């Protein structure tokens, strides 16, 4: 009868309905707050407001970076939120329930706890349930378990939401609905937001954290020192000189914060993502672009990654003429290997000279030619159709049954069977050990094996054929005729892609829910480990302790019978060993592991849950796109390391100059607009171009250390040169820095020093200069000089080309500054060689 109307209403009132909260854990407000209200933005914003209060809006241009950088971050995370909000493992469709003794169609969210629910072939199970009655129900649970074969379910068996009925039907009682269902629980775990933090981002954040600690006290000291230079607070407030003091202090603060580096990183990630999109690769989190450049362990799911899930008819193996004499010597391969990118079946060669083989081929076609053949039958029919085999009439047909595991046809006096070898061999008379051995041999090679059996002289009349059809059974006198060998279609690009990863030093492992023998055979076919035999293991034998698992997994190439929870544990174990892990997958069973990995990669035909949690989606499901992702990641990492040095040089000399200014109470030697102009021409715009240049250098650990070692000599040289000029030049030139005209001359000269030495740093970063890189340096150097002669630019940035003795003084201090720069760089090179030598000796010892 099922539930009554009142019982359904009672369950609805209790909230026992099949509805799942579709929202993620992060709201729009939270995303905005986390991207806008950062310490970095706060420092820049306060500095900008202070400058605006002075009325010098031209010196506040640097504040635009807050808007651009926050906008990129909000857009990226909102797109991720939108994807996660749409996450649903279950396909929204109608379901049939039995209530008050009648069947009715309802939406799957209207199912309540205790409902009697019909599950029919081709439908997805909408809620966890227990089978009350079953009529040959078989479920495909691969999206949940990773095992590609179907599972037969009988009365009393549990079925889980998210699985699909492939044949038969059943009446089930709903045990769990909504958030209590198996699929919903997997979804809830997968929907927890996890932001990808790249090595590059961590390095930049480390720089920002250090600078934040330095900036706040230095900012206070700078304001105090600049107020003192104009005569103290009383004079500054009464005369309005506080405005110039605030602008001078902000010049130091803005220079210390590498605001352009944060912006350039976001833009570089975004451009890389757009380039990958043209290659059918969707990047859902921008930071993940560079993560694969660091990956040294790549876990591959078999189905959907190495194979495309399609079935290929490989060959027909003829057996001996008696059920006792099957022999590989009699094997007759009648199917050639598939070829071409779009190959979905094998090419069959039919030898009609042998009546036995021709009869077996025709019987194979007719056995598969049911009204609704499954994937295996469709592949066989397609292959045989292409070689001209056509359907012939049959006297009776027994369709395939999941309960029997075989189908049959009657033609003339003979009965032909096709089905699972173990089921058919167990029903016929005589010794069949040789046949079983041959079946096992092919199964261990990763083949799906079916057996063709023939019983001759059984049905002599049409009446006997009808009797057999009404009471189908395996005739004991039947003889094995041939083995039908099928396999999963291996992607055409799998072998060369795996070879590329081996060459790049990335350890690939295949992790699957299928049998270890099947997965191992496919791994060997695609040369997962090159010429070496891949080491395979059944995941049921893995240790549960993460430390032991970490040790065990290091020597394993292939894992079969892996449970969804184990995939996540394997990722954790590899993390324990210090590996950077990427994981590919397409089923719901892969979702948790993809989320735990440093980089989750989903195929375009993957389950919605899997695509939603992955950072990268291969839209057209082509495994061969992964090297492109690696190459783009390497470009980002290598180039951003190169240009990060440019930004950090500015930070170093800004800190050094600020400390010198605070210590000696001199006016700050340049304005914020000066550093904006110089930074744009020697850092910002060149860095953007350099960041997009081709670069396939492999990732090397130690990003932050290399950047700091590069930046320190250049930053110290520029800072020391500016301070020495600010300390000594006014005395030589008899300048009074209380006079705005004299102060402007000093600031112009200091700005020129920073610009020229900045060009030298740019040349070092851009090297080698024999290509377009040299032209880049020259163009920006010329642009900087030309700007001083353009009235609008010169007036806006307060840059004037001096003449007379001031020009002579400029040339002298500029020459001395270049000498200081060259000397410090030489000392840095010498120390670098000494450090490398000491490190090399330690490693050898």
Tab-separated table of C-alpha atoms in Angstrom, residues 356 359-360 363-364 366-367 394-398 406-418 424 428 451-461 464-469 471-481:
chain	number	residue	atom	x	y	z
A	356	UNK	CA	33.161	-22.812	-37.779
A	359	UNK	CA	29.157	-19.521	-37.818
A	360	UNK	CA	30.583	-18.217	-34.530
A	363	UNK	CA	26.025	-16.189	-33.885
A	364	UNK	CA	27.915	-13.473	-31.995
A	366	UNK	CA	22.722	-12.275	-33.601
A	367	UNK	CA	23.239	-12.829	-29.871
A	394	UNK	CA	16.525	-16.787	-35.498
A	395	UNK	CA	13.882	-19.290	-34.471
A	396	UNK	CA	13.822	-18.189	-30.829
A	397	UNK	CA	15.611	-15.659	-28.626
A	398	UNK	CA	16.317	-15.645	-24.904
A	406	UNK	CA	23.734	-15.160	-20.355
A	407	UNK	CA	21.575	-14.861	-23.466
A	408	UNK	CA	20.766	-17.406	-26.156
A	409	UNK	CA	19.349	-17.876	-29.648
A	410	UNK	CA	17.937	-20.906	-31.427
A	411	UNK	CA	18.764	-21.320	-35.098
A	412	UNK	CA	17.756	-24.544	-36.807
A	413	UNK	CA	18.609	-27.439	-34.502
A	414	UNK	CA	21.330	-25.546	-32.623
A	415	UNK	CA	21.257	-23.383	-29.500
A	416	UNK	CA	23.936	-20.670	-29.169
A	417	UNK	CA	24.719	-19.115	-25.794
A	418	UNK	CA	26.789	-16.056	-24.856
A	424	UNK	CA	28.174	-21.148	-18.564
A	428	UNK	CA	28.069	-27.884	-18.969
A	451	UNK	CA	32.040	-17.109	-23.698
A	452	UNK	CA	30.153	-18.468	-26.731
A	453	UNK	CA	28.770	-21.998	-26.240
A	454	UNK	CA	26.949	-24.175	-28.785
A	455	UNK	CA	24.578	-27.096	-28.304
A	456	UNK	CA	23.944	-28.997	-31.560
A	457	UNK	CA	20.956	-31.102	-32.635
A	458	UNK	CA	18.762	-29.961	-29.723
A	459	UNK	CA	15.674	-28.365	-31.282
A	460	UNK	CA	14.524	-30.456	-34.205
A	461	UNK	CA	11.091	-28.829	-34.484
A	464	UNK	CA	10.886	-27.657	-29.301
A	465	UNK	CA	12.293	-24.166	-29.968
A	466	UNK	CA	9.221	-22.630	-28.336
A	467	UNK	CA	9.503	-24.960	-25.340
A	468	UNK	CA	13.164	-23.996	-24.908
A	469	UNK	CA	12.313	-20.290	-25.087
A	471	UNK	CA	12.047	-22.634	-20.155
A	472	UNK	CA	15.582	-21.375	-20.911
A	473	UNK	CA	18.450	-23.411	-19.491
A	474	UNK	CA	22.014	-24.384	-20.344
A	475	UNK	CA	22.119	-27.774	-22.050
A	476	UNK	CA	24.835	-29.867	-20.338
A	477	UNK	CA	26.066	-31.299	-23.648
A	478	UNK	CA	26.899	-27.810	-24.985
A	479	UNK	CA	30.477	-27.155	-26.109
A	480	UNK	CA	32.566	-23.978	-25.709
A	481	UNK	CA	33.208	-22.465	-29.147
